[in-house]
PDB file of C-alpha atoms in Angstrom:
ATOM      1  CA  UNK A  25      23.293  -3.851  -5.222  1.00 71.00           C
ATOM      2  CA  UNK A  26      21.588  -7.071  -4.582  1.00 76.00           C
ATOM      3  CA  UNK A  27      19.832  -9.672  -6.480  1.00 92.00           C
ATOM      4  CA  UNK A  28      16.297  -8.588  -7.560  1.00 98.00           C
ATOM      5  CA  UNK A  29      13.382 -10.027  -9.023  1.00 98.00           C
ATOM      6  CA  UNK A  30      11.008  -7.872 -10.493  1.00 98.00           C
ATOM      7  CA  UNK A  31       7.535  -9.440 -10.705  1.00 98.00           C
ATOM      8  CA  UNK A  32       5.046  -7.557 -12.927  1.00 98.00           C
ATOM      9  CA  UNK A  33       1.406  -8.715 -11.925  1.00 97.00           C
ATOM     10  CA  UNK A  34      -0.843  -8.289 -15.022  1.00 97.00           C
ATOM     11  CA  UNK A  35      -4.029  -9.681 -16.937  1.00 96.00           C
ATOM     12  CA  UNK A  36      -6.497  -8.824 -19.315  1.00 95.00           C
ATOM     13  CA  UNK A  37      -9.706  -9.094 -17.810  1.00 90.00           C
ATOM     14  CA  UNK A  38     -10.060  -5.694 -15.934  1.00 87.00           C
ATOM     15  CA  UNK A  39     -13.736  -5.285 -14.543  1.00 84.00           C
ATOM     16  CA  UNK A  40     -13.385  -0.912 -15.466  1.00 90.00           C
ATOM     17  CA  UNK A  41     -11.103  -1.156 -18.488  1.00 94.00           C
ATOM     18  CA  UNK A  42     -10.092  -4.236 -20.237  1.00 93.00           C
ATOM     19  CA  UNK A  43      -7.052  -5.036 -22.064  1.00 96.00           C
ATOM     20  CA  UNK A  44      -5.845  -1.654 -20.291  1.00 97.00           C
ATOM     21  CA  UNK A  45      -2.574  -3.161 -20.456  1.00 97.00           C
ATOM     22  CA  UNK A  46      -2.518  -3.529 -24.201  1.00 98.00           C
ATOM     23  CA  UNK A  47      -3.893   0.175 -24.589  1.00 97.00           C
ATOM     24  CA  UNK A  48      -0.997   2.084 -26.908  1.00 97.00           C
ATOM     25  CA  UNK A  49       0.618   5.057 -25.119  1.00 97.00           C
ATOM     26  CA  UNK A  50       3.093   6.977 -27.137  1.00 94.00           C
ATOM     27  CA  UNK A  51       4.427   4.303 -29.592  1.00 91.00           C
ATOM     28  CA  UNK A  52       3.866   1.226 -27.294  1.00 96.00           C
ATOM     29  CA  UNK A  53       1.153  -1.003 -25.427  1.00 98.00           C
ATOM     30  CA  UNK A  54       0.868   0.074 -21.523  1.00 98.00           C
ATOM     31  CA  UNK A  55       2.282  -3.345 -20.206  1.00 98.00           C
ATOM     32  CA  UNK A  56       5.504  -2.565 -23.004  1.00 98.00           C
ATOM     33  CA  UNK A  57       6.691   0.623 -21.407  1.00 98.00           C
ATOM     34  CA  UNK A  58       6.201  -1.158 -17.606  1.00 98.00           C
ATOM     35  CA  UNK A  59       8.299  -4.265 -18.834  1.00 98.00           C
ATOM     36  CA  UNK A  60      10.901  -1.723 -20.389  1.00 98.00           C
ATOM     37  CA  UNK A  61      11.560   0.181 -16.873  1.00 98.00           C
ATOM     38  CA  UNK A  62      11.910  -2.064 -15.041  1.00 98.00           C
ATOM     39  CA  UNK A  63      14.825  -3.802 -16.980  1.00 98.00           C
ATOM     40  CA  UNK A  64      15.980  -0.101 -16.594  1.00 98.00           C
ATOM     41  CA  UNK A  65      15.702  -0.733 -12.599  1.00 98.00           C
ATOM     42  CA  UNK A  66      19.635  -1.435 -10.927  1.00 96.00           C
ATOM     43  CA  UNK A  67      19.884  -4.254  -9.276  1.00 95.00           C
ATOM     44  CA  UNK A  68      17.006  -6.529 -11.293  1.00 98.00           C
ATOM     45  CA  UNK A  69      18.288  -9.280 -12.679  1.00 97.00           C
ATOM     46  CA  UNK A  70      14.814 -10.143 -13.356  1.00 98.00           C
ATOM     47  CA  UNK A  71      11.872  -9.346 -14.554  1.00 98.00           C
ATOM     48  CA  UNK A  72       8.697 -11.796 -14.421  1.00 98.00           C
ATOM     49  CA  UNK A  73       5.188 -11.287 -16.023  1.00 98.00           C
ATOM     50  CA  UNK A  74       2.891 -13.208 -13.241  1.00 98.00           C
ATOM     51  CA  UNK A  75       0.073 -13.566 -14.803  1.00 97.00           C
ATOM     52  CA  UNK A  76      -3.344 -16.059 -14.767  1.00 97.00           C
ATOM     53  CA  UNK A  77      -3.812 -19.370 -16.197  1.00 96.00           C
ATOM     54  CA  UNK A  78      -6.285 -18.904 -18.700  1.00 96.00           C
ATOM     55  CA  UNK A  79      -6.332 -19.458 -22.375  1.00 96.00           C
ATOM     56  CA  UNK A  80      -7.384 -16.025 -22.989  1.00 96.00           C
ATOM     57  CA  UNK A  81      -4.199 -14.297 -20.791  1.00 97.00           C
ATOM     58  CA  UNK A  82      -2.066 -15.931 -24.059  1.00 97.00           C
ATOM     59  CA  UNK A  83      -1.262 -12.316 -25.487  1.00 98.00           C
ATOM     60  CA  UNK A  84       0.071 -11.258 -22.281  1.00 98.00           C
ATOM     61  CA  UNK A  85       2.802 -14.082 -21.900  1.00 98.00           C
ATOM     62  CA  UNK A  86       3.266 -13.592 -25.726  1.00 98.00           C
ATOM     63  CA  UNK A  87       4.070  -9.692 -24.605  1.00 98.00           C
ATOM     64  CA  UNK A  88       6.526 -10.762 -22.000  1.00 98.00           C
ATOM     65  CA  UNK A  89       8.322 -13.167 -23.941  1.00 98.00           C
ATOM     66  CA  UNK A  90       8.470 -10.652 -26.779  1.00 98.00           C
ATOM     67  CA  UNK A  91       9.954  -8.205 -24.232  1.00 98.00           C
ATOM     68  CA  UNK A  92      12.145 -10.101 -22.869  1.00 98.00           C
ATOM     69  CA  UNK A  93      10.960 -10.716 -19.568  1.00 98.00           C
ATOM     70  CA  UNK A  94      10.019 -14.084 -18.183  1.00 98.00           C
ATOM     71  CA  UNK A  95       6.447 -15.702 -17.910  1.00 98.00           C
ATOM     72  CA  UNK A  96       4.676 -17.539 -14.864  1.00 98.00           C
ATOM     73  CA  UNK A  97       1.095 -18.746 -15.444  1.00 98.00           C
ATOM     74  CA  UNK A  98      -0.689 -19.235 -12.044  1.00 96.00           C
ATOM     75  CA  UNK A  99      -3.763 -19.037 -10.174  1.00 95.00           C
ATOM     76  CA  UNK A 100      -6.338 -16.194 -11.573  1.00 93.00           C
ATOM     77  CA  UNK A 101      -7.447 -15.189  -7.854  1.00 92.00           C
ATOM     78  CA  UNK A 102      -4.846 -16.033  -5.774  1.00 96.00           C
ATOM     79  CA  UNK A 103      -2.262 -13.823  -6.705  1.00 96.00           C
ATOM     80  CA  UNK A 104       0.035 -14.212  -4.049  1.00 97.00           C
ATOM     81  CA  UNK A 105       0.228 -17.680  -4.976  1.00 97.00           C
ATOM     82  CA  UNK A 106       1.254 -16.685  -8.090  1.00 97.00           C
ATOM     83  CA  UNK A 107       4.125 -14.150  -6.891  1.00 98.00           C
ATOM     84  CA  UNK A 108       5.264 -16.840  -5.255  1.00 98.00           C
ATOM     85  CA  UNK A 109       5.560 -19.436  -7.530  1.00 98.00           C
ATOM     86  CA  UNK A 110       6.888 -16.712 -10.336  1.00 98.00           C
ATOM     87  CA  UNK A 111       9.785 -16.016  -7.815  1.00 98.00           C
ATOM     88  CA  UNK A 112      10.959 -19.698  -7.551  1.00 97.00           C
ATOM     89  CA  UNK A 113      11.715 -19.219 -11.288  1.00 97.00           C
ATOM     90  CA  UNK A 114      14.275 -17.224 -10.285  1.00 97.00           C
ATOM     91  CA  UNK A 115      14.730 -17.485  -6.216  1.00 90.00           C
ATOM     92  CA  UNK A 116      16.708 -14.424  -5.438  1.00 97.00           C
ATOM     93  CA  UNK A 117      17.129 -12.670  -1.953  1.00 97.00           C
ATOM     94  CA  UNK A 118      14.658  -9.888  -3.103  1.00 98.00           C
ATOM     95  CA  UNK A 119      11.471  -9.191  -4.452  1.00 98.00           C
ATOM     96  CA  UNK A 120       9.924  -5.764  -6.137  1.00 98.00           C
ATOM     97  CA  UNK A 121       6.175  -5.700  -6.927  1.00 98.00           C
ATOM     98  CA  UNK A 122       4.847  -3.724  -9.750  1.00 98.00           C
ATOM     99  CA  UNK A 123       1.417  -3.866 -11.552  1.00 97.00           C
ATOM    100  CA  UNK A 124       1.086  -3.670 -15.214  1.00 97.00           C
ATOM    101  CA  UNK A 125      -1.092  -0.696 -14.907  1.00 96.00           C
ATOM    102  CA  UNK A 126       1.697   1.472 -14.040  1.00 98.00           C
ATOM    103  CA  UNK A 127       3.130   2.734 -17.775  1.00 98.00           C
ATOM    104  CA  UNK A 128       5.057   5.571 -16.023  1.00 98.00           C
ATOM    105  CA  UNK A 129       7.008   3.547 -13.401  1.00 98.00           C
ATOM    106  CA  UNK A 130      10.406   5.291 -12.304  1.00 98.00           C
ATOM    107  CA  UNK A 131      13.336   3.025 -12.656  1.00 98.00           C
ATOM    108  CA  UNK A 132      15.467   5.884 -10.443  1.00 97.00           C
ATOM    109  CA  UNK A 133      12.695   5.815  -7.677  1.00 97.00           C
ATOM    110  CA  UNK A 134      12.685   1.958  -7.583  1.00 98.00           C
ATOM    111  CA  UNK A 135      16.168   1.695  -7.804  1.00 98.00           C
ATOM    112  CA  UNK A 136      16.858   3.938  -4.476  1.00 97.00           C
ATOM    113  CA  UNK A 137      14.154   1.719  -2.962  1.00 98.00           C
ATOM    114  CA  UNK A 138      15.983  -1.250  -3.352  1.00 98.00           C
ATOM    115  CA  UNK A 139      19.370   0.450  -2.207  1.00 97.00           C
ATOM    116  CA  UNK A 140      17.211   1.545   1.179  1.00 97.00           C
ATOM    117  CA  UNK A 141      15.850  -2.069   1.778  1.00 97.00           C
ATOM    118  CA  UNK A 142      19.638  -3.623   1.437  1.00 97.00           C
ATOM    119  CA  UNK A 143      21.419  -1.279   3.117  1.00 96.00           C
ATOM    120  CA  UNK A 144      18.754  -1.063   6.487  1.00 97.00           C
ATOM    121  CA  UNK A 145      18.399  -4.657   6.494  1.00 97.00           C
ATOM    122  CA  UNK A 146      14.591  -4.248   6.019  1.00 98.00           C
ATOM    123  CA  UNK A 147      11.822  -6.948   5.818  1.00 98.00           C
ATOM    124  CA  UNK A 148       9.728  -4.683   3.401  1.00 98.00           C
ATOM    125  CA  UNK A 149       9.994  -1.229   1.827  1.00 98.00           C
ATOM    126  CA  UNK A 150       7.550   1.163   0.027  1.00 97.00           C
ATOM    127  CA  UNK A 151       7.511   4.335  -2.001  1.00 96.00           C
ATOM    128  CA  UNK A 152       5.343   6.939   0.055  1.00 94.00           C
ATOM    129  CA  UNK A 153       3.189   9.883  -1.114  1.00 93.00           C
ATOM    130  CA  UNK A 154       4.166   9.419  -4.698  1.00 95.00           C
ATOM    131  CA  UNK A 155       1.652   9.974  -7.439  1.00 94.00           C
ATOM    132  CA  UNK A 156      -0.498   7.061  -8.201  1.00 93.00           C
ATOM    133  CA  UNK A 157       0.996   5.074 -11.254  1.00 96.00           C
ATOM    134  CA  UNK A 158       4.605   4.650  -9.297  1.00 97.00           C
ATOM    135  CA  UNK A 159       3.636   1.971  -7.438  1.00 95.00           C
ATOM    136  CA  UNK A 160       6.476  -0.346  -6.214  1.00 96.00           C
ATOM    137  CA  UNK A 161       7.052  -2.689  -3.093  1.00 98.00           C
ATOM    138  CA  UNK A 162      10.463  -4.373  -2.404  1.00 98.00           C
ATOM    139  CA  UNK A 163       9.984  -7.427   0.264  1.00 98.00           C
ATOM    140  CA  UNK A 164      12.612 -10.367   1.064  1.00 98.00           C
ATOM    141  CA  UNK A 165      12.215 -14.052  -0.318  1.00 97.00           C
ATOM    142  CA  UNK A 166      11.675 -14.865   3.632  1.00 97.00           C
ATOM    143  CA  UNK A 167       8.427 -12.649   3.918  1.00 98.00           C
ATOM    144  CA  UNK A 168       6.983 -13.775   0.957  1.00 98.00           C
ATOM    145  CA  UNK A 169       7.354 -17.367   1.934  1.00 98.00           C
ATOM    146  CA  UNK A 170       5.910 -16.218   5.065  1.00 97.00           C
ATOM    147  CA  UNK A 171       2.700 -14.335   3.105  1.00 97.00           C
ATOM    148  CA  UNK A 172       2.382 -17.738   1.306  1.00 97.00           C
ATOM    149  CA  UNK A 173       2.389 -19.919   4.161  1.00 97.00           C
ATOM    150  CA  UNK A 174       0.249 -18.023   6.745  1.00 96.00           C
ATOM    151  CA  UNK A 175      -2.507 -15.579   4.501  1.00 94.00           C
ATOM    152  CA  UNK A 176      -5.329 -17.003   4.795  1.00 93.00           C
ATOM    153  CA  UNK A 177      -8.038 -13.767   3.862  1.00 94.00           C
ATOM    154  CA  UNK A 178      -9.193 -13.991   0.027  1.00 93.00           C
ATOM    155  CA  UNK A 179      -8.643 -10.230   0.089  1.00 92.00           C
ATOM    156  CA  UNK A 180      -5.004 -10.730   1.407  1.00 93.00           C
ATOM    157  CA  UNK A 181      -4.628 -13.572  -1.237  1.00 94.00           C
ATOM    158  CA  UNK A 182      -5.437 -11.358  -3.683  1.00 93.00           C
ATOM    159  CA  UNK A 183      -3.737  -8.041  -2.733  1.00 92.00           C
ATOM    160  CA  UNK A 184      -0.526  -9.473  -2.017  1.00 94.00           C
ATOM    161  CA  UNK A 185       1.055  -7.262   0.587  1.00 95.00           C
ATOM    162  CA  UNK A 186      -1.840  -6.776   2.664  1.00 94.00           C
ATOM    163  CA  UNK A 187      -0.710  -9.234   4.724  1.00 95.00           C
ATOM    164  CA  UNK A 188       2.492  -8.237   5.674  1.00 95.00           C
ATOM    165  CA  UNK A 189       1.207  -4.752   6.027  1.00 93.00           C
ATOM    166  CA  UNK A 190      -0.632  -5.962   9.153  1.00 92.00           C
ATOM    167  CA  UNK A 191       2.414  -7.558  10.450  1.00 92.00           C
ATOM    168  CA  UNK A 192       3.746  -5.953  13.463  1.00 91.00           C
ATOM    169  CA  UNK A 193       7.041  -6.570  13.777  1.00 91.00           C
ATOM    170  CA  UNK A 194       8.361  -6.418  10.532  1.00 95.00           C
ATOM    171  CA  UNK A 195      11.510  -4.225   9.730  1.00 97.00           C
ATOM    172  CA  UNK A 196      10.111  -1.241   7.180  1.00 97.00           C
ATOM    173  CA  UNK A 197      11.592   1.352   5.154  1.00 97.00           C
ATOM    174  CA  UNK A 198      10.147   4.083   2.304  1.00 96.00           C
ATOM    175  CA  UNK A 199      11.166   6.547   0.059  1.00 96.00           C
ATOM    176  CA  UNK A 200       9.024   9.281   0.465  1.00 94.00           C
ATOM    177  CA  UNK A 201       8.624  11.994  -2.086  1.00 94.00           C
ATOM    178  CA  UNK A 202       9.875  15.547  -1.692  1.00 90.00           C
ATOM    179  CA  UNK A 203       6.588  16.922  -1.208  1.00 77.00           C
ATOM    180  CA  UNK A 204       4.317  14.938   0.664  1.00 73.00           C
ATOM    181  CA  UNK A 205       1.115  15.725  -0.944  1.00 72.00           C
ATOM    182  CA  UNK A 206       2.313  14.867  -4.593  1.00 78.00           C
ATOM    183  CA  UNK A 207      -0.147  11.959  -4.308  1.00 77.00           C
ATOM    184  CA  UNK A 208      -2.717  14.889  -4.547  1.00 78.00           C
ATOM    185  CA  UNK A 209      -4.175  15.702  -7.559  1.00 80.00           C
ATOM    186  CA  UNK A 210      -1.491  13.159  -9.456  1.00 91.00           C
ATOM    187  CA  UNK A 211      -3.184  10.036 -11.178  1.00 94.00           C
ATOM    188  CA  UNK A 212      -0.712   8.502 -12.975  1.00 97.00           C
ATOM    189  CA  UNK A 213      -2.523   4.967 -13.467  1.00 97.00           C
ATOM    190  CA  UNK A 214      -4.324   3.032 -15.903  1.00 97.00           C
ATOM    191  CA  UNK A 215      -7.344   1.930 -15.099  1.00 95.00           C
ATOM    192  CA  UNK A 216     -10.309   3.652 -15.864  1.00 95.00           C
ATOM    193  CA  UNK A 217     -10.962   4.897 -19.255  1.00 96.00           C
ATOM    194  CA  UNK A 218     -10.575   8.137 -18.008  1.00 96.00           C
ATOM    195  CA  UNK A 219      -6.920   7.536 -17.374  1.00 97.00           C
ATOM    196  CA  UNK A 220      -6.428   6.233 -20.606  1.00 97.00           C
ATOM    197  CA  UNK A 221      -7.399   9.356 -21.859  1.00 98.00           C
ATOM    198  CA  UNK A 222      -5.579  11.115 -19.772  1.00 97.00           C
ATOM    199  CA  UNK A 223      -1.874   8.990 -20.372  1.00 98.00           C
ATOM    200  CA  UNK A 224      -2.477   9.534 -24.297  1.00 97.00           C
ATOM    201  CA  UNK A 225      -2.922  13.125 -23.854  1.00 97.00           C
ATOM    202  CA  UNK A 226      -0.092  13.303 -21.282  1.00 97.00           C
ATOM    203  CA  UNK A 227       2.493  10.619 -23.802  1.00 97.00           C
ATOM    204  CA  UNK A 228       1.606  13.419 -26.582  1.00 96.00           C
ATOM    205  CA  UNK A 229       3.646  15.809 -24.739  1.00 96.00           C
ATOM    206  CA  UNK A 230       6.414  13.599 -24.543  1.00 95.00           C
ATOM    207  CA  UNK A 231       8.220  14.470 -27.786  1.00 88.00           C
ATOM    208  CA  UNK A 232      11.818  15.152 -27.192  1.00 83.00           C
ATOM    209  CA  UNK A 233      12.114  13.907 -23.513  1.00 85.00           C
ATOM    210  CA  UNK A 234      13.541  10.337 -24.567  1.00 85.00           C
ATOM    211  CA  UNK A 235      11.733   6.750 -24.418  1.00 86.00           C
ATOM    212  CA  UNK A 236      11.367   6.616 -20.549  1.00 95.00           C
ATOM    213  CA  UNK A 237      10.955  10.022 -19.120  1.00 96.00           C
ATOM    214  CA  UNK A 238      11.195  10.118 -15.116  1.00 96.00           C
ATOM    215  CA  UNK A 239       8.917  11.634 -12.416  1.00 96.00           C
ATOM    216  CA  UNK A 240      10.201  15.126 -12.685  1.00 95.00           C
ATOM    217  CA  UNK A 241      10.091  15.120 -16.199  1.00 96.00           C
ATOM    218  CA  UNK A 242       6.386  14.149 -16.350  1.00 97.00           C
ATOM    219  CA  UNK A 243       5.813  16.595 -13.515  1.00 95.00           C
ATOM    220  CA  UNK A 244       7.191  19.233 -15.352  1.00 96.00           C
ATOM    221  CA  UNK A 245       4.816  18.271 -18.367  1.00 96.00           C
ATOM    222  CA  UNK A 246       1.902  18.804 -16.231  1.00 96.00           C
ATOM    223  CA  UNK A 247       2.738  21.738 -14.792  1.00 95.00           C
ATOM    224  CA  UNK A 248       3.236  23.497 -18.400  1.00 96.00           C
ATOM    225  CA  UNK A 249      -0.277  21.751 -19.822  1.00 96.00           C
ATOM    226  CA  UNK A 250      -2.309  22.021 -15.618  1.00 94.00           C
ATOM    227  CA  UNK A 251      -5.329  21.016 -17.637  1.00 96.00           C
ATOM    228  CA  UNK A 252      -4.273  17.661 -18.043  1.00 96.00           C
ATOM    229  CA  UNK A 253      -4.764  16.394 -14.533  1.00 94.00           C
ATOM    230  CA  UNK A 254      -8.579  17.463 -15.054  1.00 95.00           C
ATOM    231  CA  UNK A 255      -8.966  14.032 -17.312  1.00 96.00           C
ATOM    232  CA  UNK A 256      -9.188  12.217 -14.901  1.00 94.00           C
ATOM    233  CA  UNK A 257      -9.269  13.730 -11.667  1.00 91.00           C
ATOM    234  CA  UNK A 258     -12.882  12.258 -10.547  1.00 90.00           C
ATOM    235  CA  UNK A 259     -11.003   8.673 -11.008  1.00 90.00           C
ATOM    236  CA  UNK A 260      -9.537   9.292  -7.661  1.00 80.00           C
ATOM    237  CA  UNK A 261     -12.508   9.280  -5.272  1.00 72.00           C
ATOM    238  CA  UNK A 262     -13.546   6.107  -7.350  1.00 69.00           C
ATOM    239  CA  UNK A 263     -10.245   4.680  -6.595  1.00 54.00           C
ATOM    240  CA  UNK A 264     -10.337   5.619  -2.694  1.00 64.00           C
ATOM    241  CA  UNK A 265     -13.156   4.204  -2.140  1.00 58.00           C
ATOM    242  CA  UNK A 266     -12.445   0.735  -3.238  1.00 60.00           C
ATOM    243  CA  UNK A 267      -9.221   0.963  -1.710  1.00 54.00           C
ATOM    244  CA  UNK A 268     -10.977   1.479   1.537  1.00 48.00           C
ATOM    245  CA  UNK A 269     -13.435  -1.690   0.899  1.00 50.00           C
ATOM    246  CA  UNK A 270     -10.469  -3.971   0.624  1.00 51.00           C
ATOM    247  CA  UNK A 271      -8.995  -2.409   3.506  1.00 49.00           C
ATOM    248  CA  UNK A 272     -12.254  -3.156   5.521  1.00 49.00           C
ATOM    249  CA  UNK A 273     -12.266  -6.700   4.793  1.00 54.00           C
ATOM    250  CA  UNK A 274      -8.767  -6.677   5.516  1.00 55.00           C
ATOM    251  CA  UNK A 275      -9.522  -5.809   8.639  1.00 59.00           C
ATOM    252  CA  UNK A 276      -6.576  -3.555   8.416  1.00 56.00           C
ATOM    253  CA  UNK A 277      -6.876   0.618   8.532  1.00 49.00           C
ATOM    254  CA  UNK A 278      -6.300   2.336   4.819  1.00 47.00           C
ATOM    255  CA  UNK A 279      -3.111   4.288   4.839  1.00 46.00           C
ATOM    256  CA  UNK A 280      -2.997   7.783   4.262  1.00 37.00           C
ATOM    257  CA  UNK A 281      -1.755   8.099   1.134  1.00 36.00           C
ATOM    258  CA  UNK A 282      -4.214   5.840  -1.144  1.00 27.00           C
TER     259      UNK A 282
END
């Protein structure tokens, strides 16, 4: 497996639920149980915390330390700035993405990704049609200098990957799940209050399935307790249609499975 650094994007100040990250699920904060899988991913050698430079993001780099992950303070806005700079901690031929939103991350799911992404040669790779809340990108040190150098969009700045999304010539890969609509009706994020209520109720039924349960696991949780995924169901037209804005100004078409 190759060398991989695992940068966590995270920060306090959510507009529609703040301090998600430090919301306890199960036994732990949110940003914990992300930190915790992805040491669990093969092939990181790394994990980073990237998150802004601001007195009152402290806790969070206090979090990461605590965790044992590593810290990298950087620009509040420009976020692929800071991805950047966080990977020159480390410098290694690969790079995963993961937001601290994402308590329910699957080390197995990222792990595969990164074996797809070596093995192919790609430029970039992607999980496809997963529930929301698995989010995770894998993209070489040479396109993220690239993002660095030539973004030039606040949006793309911002979003990271948008801009080699739009690039056409870039070698891709995915893992895509088993069925392709289990994006439907599967919200598996943090961040709207609604999903916090939702991840409590669905870490309850945890009890007995180990500290880091994995996708089929939880699935199999929600298909015993179906009224679960009612929490927060609304959440996802929300969610959609933001996606789309940033899209727009993007200038780039949504993908299908936001």
């Amino acid at each position: 497996m190759p060398d991989v650094a695992c940068i966590i994007q995270a920060r306090r100040q959510s507009s529609r639920l703040p301090d998600k990250i430090f919301k306890t699920l199960g036994s732990k904060p949110a940003l914990k149980h992300v930190i915790d899988r992805c040491h669990a991913i093969d092939g990181v050698s790394h994990v980073i915390v990237a998150s802004p430079d601001d007195p009152i993001e402290d806790p969070v780099e206090e979090l990461a330390l605590k965790a044992g992950a590593l810290s990298f303070r950087g620009d509040p806005q420009d976020v692929l700035s800071r991805y950047f700079h966080a990977h020159q901690l480390v410098d290694t031929p690969l790079v995963m993405r993961v937001t601290g939103d994402c308590p329910l991350i699957d080390p197995t799911l990222c792990s595969e990704l990164i074996k797809k992404v070596h093995q192919e040669g790609a430029d970039y790779g992607v999980l496809v049609n997963w529930p929301h809340g698995l989010d995770c990108e894998v993209f070489t040190r040479d396109l993220l200098q690239r993002a660095h150098t030539t973004a030039h969009l606040d949006v793309d700045r911002e979003h990271v990957t948008l801009w080699m999304k739009k690039q056409p010539n870039l070698k891709r890969t995915n893992v895509a799940a088993p069925n392709g609509e289990m994006h439907t009706g599967n919200r598996w994020v943090l961040d709207y209050p609604k999903d916090l209520k939702f991840l409590q109720a669905l870490f309850a039924q945890f009890d007995g399935l180990g500290s880091m349960p994995g996708w089929q696991e939880v699935t199999d949780v929600l298909e015993r307790n179906p009224h679960l995924r009612e929490i927060n169901a609304e959440c996802e037209q929300a969610w959609a249609r933001q996606t789309k804005q940033v899209y727009h100004k993007s200038k780039q078409p949504a993908p299908r499975n936001y």
